[in-house]
CSV table of C-alpha atoms in Angstrom, one decimal:
chain,number,residue,atom,x,y,z
A,1,UNK,CA,-50.4,-66.9,-20.5
A,2,UNK,CA,-53.6,-68.5,-19.2
A,3,UNK,CA,-55.0,-66.9,-16.0
A,4,UNK,CA,-55.1,-69.0,-12.8
A,5,UNK,CA,-58.5,-70.4,-12.0
A,6,UNK,CA,-58.4,-68.3,-8.8
A,7,UNK,CA,-61.9,-68.9,-7.7
A,8,UNK,CA,-61.2,-72.6,-7.4
A,9,UNK,CA,-57.7,-72.8,-6.0
A,10,UNK,CA,-58.1,-74.3,-2.6
A,11,UNK,CA,-56.2,-73.1,0.4
A,12,UNK,CA,-55.0,-75.9,2.6
A,13,UNK,CA,-57.0,-74.5,5.6
A,14,UNK,CA,-59.6,-71.6,5.9
A,15,UNK,CA,-57.9,-68.2,5.7
A,16,UNK,CA,-59.6,-66.5,8.6
A,17,UNK,CA,-57.6,-68.1,11.4
A,18,UNK,CA,-55.3,-66.6,14.0
A,19,UNK,CA,-51.6,-66.9,14.7
A,20,UNK,CA,-50.8,-70.2,16.5
A,21,UNK,CA,-50.8,-69.9,20.3
A,22,UNK,CA,-50.1,-73.6,21.2
A,23,UNK,CA,-47.1,-75.7,20.7
A,24,UNK,CA,-46.1,-76.7,17.1
A,25,UNK,CA,-47.6,-80.0,16.1
A,26,UNK,CA,-45.2,-82.9,16.4
A,27,UNK,CA,-45.0,-86.4,15.2
A,28,UNK,CA,-44.8,-88.1,11.8
A,29,UNK,CA,-48.3,-87.1,10.6
A,30,UNK,CA,-47.6,-83.4,11.3
A,31,UNK,CA,-44.3,-83.7,9.6
A,32,UNK,CA,-45.9,-85.1,6.4
A,33,UNK,CA,-48.2,-82.0,6.3
A,34,UNK,CA,-45.5,-79.6,7.1
A,35,UNK,CA,-43.2,-81.0,4.3
A,36,UNK,CA,-46.0,-80.8,1.8
A,37,UNK,CA,-46.8,-77.2,2.7
A,38,UNK,CA,-43.1,-76.3,2.3
A,39,UNK,CA,-42.9,-77.8,-1.1
A,40,UNK,CA,-46.2,-76.1,-2.2
A,41,UNK,CA,-44.9,-72.7,-1.0
A,42,UNK,CA,-41.5,-73.1,-2.6
A,43,UNK,CA,-43.0,-74.0,-6.0
A,44,UNK,CA,-45.7,-71.4,-6.0
A,45,UNK,CA,-43.1,-68.7,-5.1
A,46,UNK,CA,-40.8,-70.0,-7.8
A,47,UNK,CA,-43.7,-70.0,-10.3
A,48,UNK,CA,-44.3,-66.3,-9.7
A,49,UNK,CA,-40.6,-65.4,-9.9
A,50,UNK,CA,-40.2,-67.4,-13.1
A,51,UNK,CA,-43.2,-65.7,-14.7
A,52,UNK,CA,-42.5,-62.2,-13.5
A,53,UNK,CA,-38.8,-61.8,-13.3
A,54,UNK,CA,-37.6,-63.9,-16.4
A,55,UNK,CA,-34.3,-64.6,-14.7
A,56,UNK,CA,-34.4,-68.4,-14.5
A,57,UNK,CA,-33.2,-69.5,-17.9
A,58,UNK,CA,-34.1,-73.2,-17.3
A,59,UNK,CA,-37.1,-75.3,-18.1
A,60,UNK,CA,-39.1,-75.9,-15.0
A,61,UNK,CA,-41.5,-78.8,-14.3
A,62,UNK,CA,-43.5,-78.1,-11.2
A,63,UNK,CA,-45.2,-80.7,-9.0
A,64,UNK,CA,-47.9,-78.4,-7.5
A,65,UNK,CA,-50.8,-80.8,-6.6
A,66,UNK,CA,-48.5,-83.9,-6.5
A,67,UNK,CA,-46.8,-83.2,-3.2
A,68,UNK,CA,-48.1,-86.3,-1.5
A,69,UNK,CA,-46.2,-88.7,-3.7
A,70,UNK,CA,-42.8,-87.2,-2.9
A,71,UNK,CA,-43.4,-86.7,0.8
A,72,UNK,CA,-45.0,-90.0,1.4
A,73,UNK,CA,-42.2,-91.9,-0.4
A,74,UNK,CA,-39.4,-89.9,1.3
A,75,UNK,CA,-40.9,-90.8,4.7
A,76,UNK,CA,-40.4,-94.5,3.9
A,77,UNK,CA,-36.7,-94.2,3.0
A,78,UNK,CA,-33.6,-94.9,5.2
A,79,UNK,CA,-30.5,-92.8,5.5
A,80,UNK,CA,-28.5,-94.9,3.0
A,81,UNK,CA,-31.2,-95.2,0.3
A,82,UNK,CA,-30.9,-93.4,-3.0
A,83,UNK,CA,-33.6,-91.5,-4.9
A,84,UNK,CA,-33.5,-90.8,-8.7
A,85,UNK,CA,-36.1,-88.8,-10.7
A,86,UNK,CA,-36.9,-87.5,-14.1
A,87,UNK,CA,-37.6,-83.9,-15.0
A,88,UNK,CA,-40.2,-83.2,-12.3
A,89,UNK,CA,-37.6,-83.2,-9.6
A,90,UNK,CA,-38.1,-80.3,-7.1
A,91,UNK,CA,-40.6,-82.1,-4.9
A,92,UNK,CA,-38.6,-85.3,-4.4
A,93,UNK,CA,-35.4,-83.3,-3.9
A,94,UNK,CA,-37.0,-81.2,-1.1
A,95,UNK,CA,-38.8,-84.1,0.4
A,96,UNK,CA,-35.5,-86.0,0.8
A,97,UNK,CA,-34.0,-83.0,2.5
A,98,UNK,CA,-32.2,-81.4,-0.4
A,99,UNK,CA,-30.6,-78.0,0.2
A,100,UNK,CA,-33.2,-75.4,-0.8
A,101,UNK,CA,-30.7,-72.6,-1.2
A,102,UNK,CA,-28.6,-74.8,-3.5
A,103,UNK,CA,-31.7,-75.8,-5.5
A,104,UNK,CA,-32.8,-72.2,-6.0
A,105,UNK,CA,-29.2,-71.1,-6.9
A,106,UNK,CA,-29.2,-73.9,-9.5
A,107,UNK,CA,-32.4,-72.6,-11.1
A,108,UNK,CA,-30.7,-69.2,-11.3
A,109,UNK,CA,-27.6,-70.7,-12.9
A,110,UNK,CA,-25.2,-69.7,-10.1
A,111,UNK,CA,-22.0,-71.4,-9.1
A,112,UNK,CA,-23.4,-72.1,-5.6
A,113,UNK,CA,-26.2,-74.2,-7.2
A,114,UNK,CA,-26.4,-77.9,-6.4
A,115,UNK,CA,-25.0,-78.7,-9.9
A,116,UNK,CA,-22.8,-75.6,-9.9
A,117,UNK,CA,-25.2,-73.7,-12.1
A,118,UNK,CA,-24.7,-76.1,-15.0
A,119,UNK,CA,-27.8,-78.3,-14.7
A,120,UNK,CA,-30.8,-76.1,-14.1
A,121,UNK,CA,-34.1,-77.4,-12.7
A,122,UNK,CA,-33.9,-80.8,-14.3
A,123,UNK,CA,-30.4,-81.8,-13.1
A,124,UNK,CA,-30.6,-81.5,-9.4
A,125,UNK,CA,-28.4,-83.5,-7.1
A,126,UNK,CA,-27.8,-83.6,-3.3
A,127,UNK,CA,-26.0,-86.9,-2.4
A,128,UNK,CA,-25.8,-85.9,1.3
A,129,UNK,CA,-29.6,-86.0,1.4
A,130,UNK,CA,-29.9,-89.3,-0.6
A,131,UNK,CA,-31.1,-87.5,-3.7
A,132,UNK,CA,-28.7,-89.1,-6.2
A,133,UNK,CA,-29.8,-87.2,-9.3
A,134,UNK,CA,-32.4,-86.2,-11.9
A,135,UNK,CA,-32.3,-86.0,-15.7
A,136,UNK,CA,-34.3,-84.7,-18.5
A,137,UNK,CA,-34.4,-87.6,-21.0
A,138,UNK,CA,-37.6,-89.6,-20.5
A,139,UNK,CA,-36.9,-92.7,-18.5
A,140,UNK,CA,-33.2,-92.1,-18.3
A,141,UNK,CA,-32.8,-92.5,-14.6
A,142,UNK,CA,-34.9,-95.7,-14.3
A,143,UNK,CA,-32.0,-97.8,-15.5
A,144,UNK,CA,-29.5,-95.8,-13.5
A,145,UNK,CA,-31.5,-96.6,-10.3
A,146,UNK,CA,-31.6,-100.3,-11.2
A,147,UNK,CA,-27.8,-100.2,-11.6
A,148,UNK,CA,-27.4,-98.5,-8.2
A,149,UNK,CA,-29.7,-101.1,-6.6
A,150,UNK,CA,-27.9,-104.0,-8.2
A,151,UNK,CA,-24.5,-102.6,-7.1
A,152,UNK,CA,-25.7,-102.4,-3.5
A,153,UNK,CA,-27.0,-105.9,-3.6
A,154,UNK,CA,-23.8,-107.3,-5.1
A,155,UNK,CA,-21.8,-105.6,-2.3
A,156,UNK,CA,-24.2,-107.0,0.4
A,157,UNK,CA,-25.4,-103.5,1.5
A,158,UNK,CA,-29.0,-103.1,2.7
A,159,UNK,CA,-29.5,-100.2,0.4
A,160,UNK,CA,-32.6,-99.5,-1.7
A,161,UNK,CA,-32.7,-97.4,-4.9
A,162,UNK,CA,-36.0,-95.6,-5.7
A,163,UNK,CA,-36.8,-94.0,-9.0
A,164,UNK,CA,-39.7,-91.5,-9.8
A,165,UNK,CA,-41.1,-91.2,-13.3
A,166,UNK,CA,-44.3,-90.3,-15.0
A,167,UNK,CA,-46.9,-92.5,-16.8
A,168,UNK,CA,-45.3,-91.5,-20.2
A,169,UNK,CA,-42.0,-93.1,-19.2
A,170,UNK,CA,-43.7,-96.5,-18.8
A,171,UNK,CA,-44.1,-96.4,-22.6
A,172,UNK,CA,-40.3,-96.2,-23.1
A,173,UNK,CA,-38.3,-99.4,-23.9
A,174,UNK,CA,-35.9,-98.7,-21.1
A,175,UNK,CA,-38.6,-99.0,-18.5
A,176,UNK,CA,-39.6,-102.5,-19.6
A,177,UNK,CA,-35.9,-103.6,-19.9
A,178,UNK,CA,-35.2,-102.2,-16.5
A,179,UNK,CA,-38.2,-103.9,-14.9
A,180,UNK,CA,-37.4,-107.2,-16.5
A,181,UNK,CA,-33.8,-107.1,-15.4
A,182,UNK,CA,-34.6,-106.1,-11.9
A,183,UNK,CA,-37.1,-108.9,-11.5
A,184,UNK,CA,-34.7,-111.5,-12.9
A,185,UNK,CA,-31.8,-110.4,-10.6
A,186,UNK,CA,-34.0,-109.5,-7.6
A,187,UNK,CA,-32.6,-106.0,-7.6
A,188,UNK,CA,-33.6,-103.8,-4.6
A,189,UNK,CA,-35.3,-101.0,-6.5
A,190,UNK,CA,-38.7,-99.4,-6.1
A,191,UNK,CA,-40.2,-98.1,-9.3
A,192,UNK,CA,-42.5,-95.1,-8.6
A,193,UNK,CA,-44.8,-94.2,-11.4
A,194,UNK,CA,-46.5,-90.8,-10.7
A,195,UNK,CA,-49.5,-91.3,-13.0
A,196,UNK,CA,-50.8,-87.8,-13.6
A,197,UNK,CA,-52.8,-88.9,-16.7
A,198,UNK,CA,-50.7,-87.0,-19.3
A,199,UNK,CA,-47.5,-87.4,-21.3
A,200,UNK,CA,-47.0,-83.6,-21.8
A,201,UNK,CA,-50.5,-83.0,-23.4
A,202,UNK,CA,-51.2,-86.5,-24.6
A,203,UNK,CA,-53.9,-88.2,-22.4
A,204,UNK,CA,-53.2,-91.6,-21.1
A,205,UNK,CA,-56.6,-92.8,-22.4
A,206,UNK,CA,-55.5,-92.1,-26.0
A,207,UNK,CA,-52.1,-93.8,-25.6
A,208,UNK,CA,-53.1,-97.1,-23.9
A,209,UNK,CA,-55.8,-99.7,-24.6
A,210,UNK,CA,-59.1,-99.2,-22.9
A,211,UNK,CA,-59.5,-101.3,-19.8
A,212,UNK,CA,-55.8,-101.8,-19.2
A,213,UNK,CA,-53.7,-100.3,-16.4
A,214,UNK,CA,-50.0,-99.7,-15.9
A,215,UNK,CA,-50.0,-101.8,-12.8
A,216,UNK,CA,-51.5,-104.8,-14.7
A,217,UNK,CA,-48.8,-104.5,-17.3
A,218,UNK,CA,-46.0,-104.4,-14.7
A,219,UNK,CA,-47.6,-107.4,-12.8
A,220,UNK,CA,-47.1,-109.4,-16.0
A,221,UNK,CA,-43.4,-109.3,-15.3
A,222,UNK,CA,-44.0,-110.9,-11.9
A,223,UNK,CA,-43.3,-107.8,-9.8
A,224,UNK,CA,-44.9,-107.0,-6.5
A,225,UNK,CA,-47.1,-104.0,-7.6
A,226,UNK,CA,-49.7,-101.8,-6.0
A,227,UNK,CA,-52.1,-99.1,-7.3
A,228,UNK,CA,-52.3,-96.3,-4.8
A,229,UNK,CA,-54.2,-93.0,-4.3
A,230,UNK,CA,-51.3,-90.7,-4.9
A,231,UNK,CA,-53.1,-87.7,-3.3
A,232,UNK,CA,-53.4,-89.5,0.0
A,233,UNK,CA,-50.0,-89.0,1.7
A,234,UNK,CA,-50.7,-91.6,4.4
A,235,UNK,CA,-51.6,-94.2,1.8
A,236,UNK,CA,-48.5,-93.4,-0.2
A,237,UNK,CA,-46.3,-93.7,2.9
A,238,UNK,CA,-47.8,-97.1,3.9
A,239,UNK,CA,-47.3,-98.5,0.4
A,240,UNK,CA,-43.8,-97.1,0.1
A,241,UNK,CA,-42.8,-98.6,3.5
A,242,UNK,CA,-44.0,-102.0,2.3
A,243,UNK,CA,-42.2,-101.7,-1.0
A,244,UNK,CA,-38.9,-100.5,0.6
A,245,UNK,CA,-39.1,-103.2,3.3
A,246,UNK,CA,-39.6,-105.9,0.6
A,247,UNK,CA,-36.5,-104.7,-1.2
A,248,UNK,CA,-34.4,-104.4,1.9
A,249,UNK,CA,-35.1,-108.0,2.9
A,250,UNK,CA,-34.0,-109.4,-0.5
A,251,UNK,CA,-37.5,-110.2,-1.9
A,252,UNK,CA,-36.8,-108.3,-5.1
A,253,UNK,CA,-38.1,-105.1,-6.8
A,254,UNK,CA,-41.4,-103.4,-6.2
A,255,UNK,CA,-43.6,-101.1,-8.2
A,256,UNK,CA,-46.1,-98.4,-7.1
A,257,UNK,CA,-48.5,-96.7,-9.4
A,258,UNK,CA,-49.3,-93.4,-7.6
A,259,UNK,CA,-52.5,-91.7,-9.1
A,260,UNK,CA,-52.1,-88.0,-8.9
A,261,UNK,CA,-52.4,-84.8,-11.0
A,262,UNK,CA,-50.3,-81.7,-11.8
A,263,UNK,CA,-52.2,-78.4,-11.5
A,264,UNK,CA,-49.9,-76.4,-13.7
A,265,UNK,CA,-48.8,-76.9,-17.3
A,266,UNK,CA,-46.3,-79.7,-18.2
A,267,UNK,CA,-43.3,-77.3,-18.2
A,268,UNK,CA,-43.5,-73.8,-16.9
A,269,UNK,CA,-45.5,-71.8,-14.4
A,270,UNK,CA,-48.7,-71.3,-16.4
A,271,UNK,CA,-52.3,-72.6,-16.2
A,272,UNK,CA,-53.2,-74.4,-19.3
A,273,UNK,CA,-56.9,-75.3,-19.0
A,274,UNK,CA,-57.8,-73.5,-22.3
A,275,UNK,CA,-55.2,-75.3,-24.4
A,276,UNK,CA,-57.7,-78.0,-25.4
A,277,UNK,CA,-56.1,-81.2,-24.1
A,278,UNK,CA,-57.8,-81.1,-20.6
A,279,UNK,CA,-60.8,-79.2,-19.3
A,280,UNK,CA,-61.2,-76.7,-16.6
A,281,UNK,CA,-63.7,-79.0,-14.9
A,282,UNK,CA,-61.1,-81.8,-14.8
A,283,UNK,CA,-58.6,-79.6,-13.1
A,284,UNK,CA,-61.1,-78.3,-10.6
A,285,UNK,CA,-62.1,-81.8,-9.7
A,286,UNK,CA,-58.5,-82.7,-8.9
A,287,UNK,CA,-57.9,-79.5,-7.0
A,288,UNK,CA,-60.8,-80.5,-4.8
A,289,UNK,CA,-58.6,-83.5,-3.9
A,290,UNK,CA,-55.7,-81.3,-2.8
A,291,UNK,CA,-53.3,-83.6,-0.9
A,292,UNK,CA,-52.6,-81.0,1.7
A,293,UNK,CA,-56.2,-80.2,2.5
A,294,UNK,CA,-57.0,-83.9,2.6
A,295,UNK,CA,-54.1,-84.7,5.0
A,296,UNK,CA,-55.2,-81.7,7.3
A,297,UNK,CA,-58.8,-83.0,7.4
A,298,UNK,CA,-57.6,-86.4,8.6
A,299,UNK,CA,-55.2,-85.1,11.2
A,300,UNK,CA,-57.3,-82.2,12.5
A,301,UNK,CA,-59.2,-84.1,15.2
A,302,UNK,CA,-55.9,-85.3,16.9
A,303,UNK,CA,-53.8,-82.1,16.3
A,304,UNK,CA,-55.2,-79.1,18.2
A,305,UNK,CA,-54.4,-75.8,16.5
A,306,UNK,CA,-53.2,-77.6,13.3
A,307,UNK,CA,-55.0,-75.1,11.0
A,308,UNK,CA,-53.3,-72.1,12.6
A,309,UNK,CA,-49.9,-73.9,12.3
A,310,UNK,CA,-50.5,-74.6,8.6
A,311,UNK,CA,-50.9,-70.9,8.0
A,312,UNK,CA,-47.8,-70.2,10.1
A,313,UNK,CA,-45.8,-72.8,8.1
A,314,UNK,CA,-47.0,-71.0,4.9
A,315,UNK,CA,-45.7,-67.7,6.2
A,316,UNK,CA,-42.4,-69.4,7.3
A,317,UNK,CA,-41.7,-71.2,4.1
A,318,UNK,CA,-42.6,-68.4,1.7
A,319,UNK,CA,-40.2,-66.2,3.7
A,320,UNK,CA,-37.6,-69.0,3.4
A,321,UNK,CA,-37.8,-69.3,-0.4
A,322,UNK,CA,-37.8,-65.5,-0.8
A,323,UNK,CA,-34.6,-65.4,1.1
A,324,UNK,CA,-33.2,-68.2,-1.0
A,325,UNK,CA,-34.0,-66.2,-4.1
A,326,UNK,CA,-32.3,-63.2,-2.6
A,327,UNK,CA,-29.2,-65.2,-1.9
A,328,UNK,CA,-29.1,-66.8,-5.3
A,329,UNK,CA,-29.5,-63.5,-7.2
A,330,UNK,CA,-26.5,-62.1,-5.2
A,331,UNK,CA,-24.3,-65.2,-5.9
A,332,UNK,CA,-21.5,-65.4,-8.5
A,333,UNK,CA,-22.0,-66.9,-12.0
A,334,UNK,CA,-19.8,-69.9,-12.9
A,335,UNK,CA,-16.4,-68.7,-14.3
A,336,UNK,CA,-16.2,-69.2,-18.1
A,337,UNK,CA,-12.8,-70.9,-17.5
A,338,UNK,CA,-14.6,-73.8,-15.7
A,339,UNK,CA,-17.2,-74.2,-18.4
A,340,UNK,CA,-16.3,-77.9,-19.2
A,341,UNK,CA,-15.3,-78.9,-15.7
A,342,UNK,CA,-17.1,-82.2,-14.9
A,343,UNK,CA,-18.1,-82.8,-18.5
A,344,UNK,CA,-17.7,-86.3,-20.0
A,345,UNK,CA,-14.2,-86.7,-21.5
A,346,UNK,CA,-11.8,-85.1,-19.1
A,347,UNK,CA,-9.0,-83.1,-20.6
A,348,UNK,CA,-10.7,-82.4,-23.9
């Protein structure tokens, strides 16, 4: 396994600070930073566990480096809205308020998991938090989200469906069919493309014509579409609010292309800068644009003691996920007698 580029991994804040002495930062800006720190801590701890313990028998697609897209979008949703994702699901699940213990138990295949231990990392669900589901097949949940949004519109409910997917999914037929259908029927759905430049290890520049953009292609369908810095959580929140509001008022679907970058390999906990499809220099350049560090730098002047609190949040959330792992490992496995419960084709 490739070693981590440890000399370049940026900490969100300098490491020589003291324990916080003032009140915990409050308000929506602090909440965005706190939520990104929590997701980063959860995923880094799970990476280490996955690599060292070899107990999670599920493919894992981490979003380390992409936290701003999930947190910024979640901040724009209402209590009745529904979020769907593809395989890179941990960050949106947690940003929407998904149960951490249930997510970790799912990765460990336990009955207490959010999909009762049957789905693993790529089939998370927590409907109580508005996280309606995730799936592994590329582009699969895009059409499901359109169906959910259309259902809400037909019933006269002010509900918006949102669907996360990567740049590779925009090259699937289902994406174009879903976008066209949504535009024709003015479906309240927000398409959220996390453009991290790679479809597994295939660079976007080798898959699409030079000079073209995903946003331009979507605009051709007539959709309201915006290209956004996906590592700027404040910009993501603003764009997502505009998109959700447009849907909620019956103006039709919206599309956001969120430019971001995953630090780890496509699937798994490793660092892959020596696999030949992207360079160490490219990864370093994106790490310098760490979304947490950028958000802290913006908020620092108006949030006294913020750096100390970021370190406190790191300690708090690393302890939280370690406890979730402890609980998951002690939980029961699904009984063999219930193996096909919930499977398609009841009674077979």
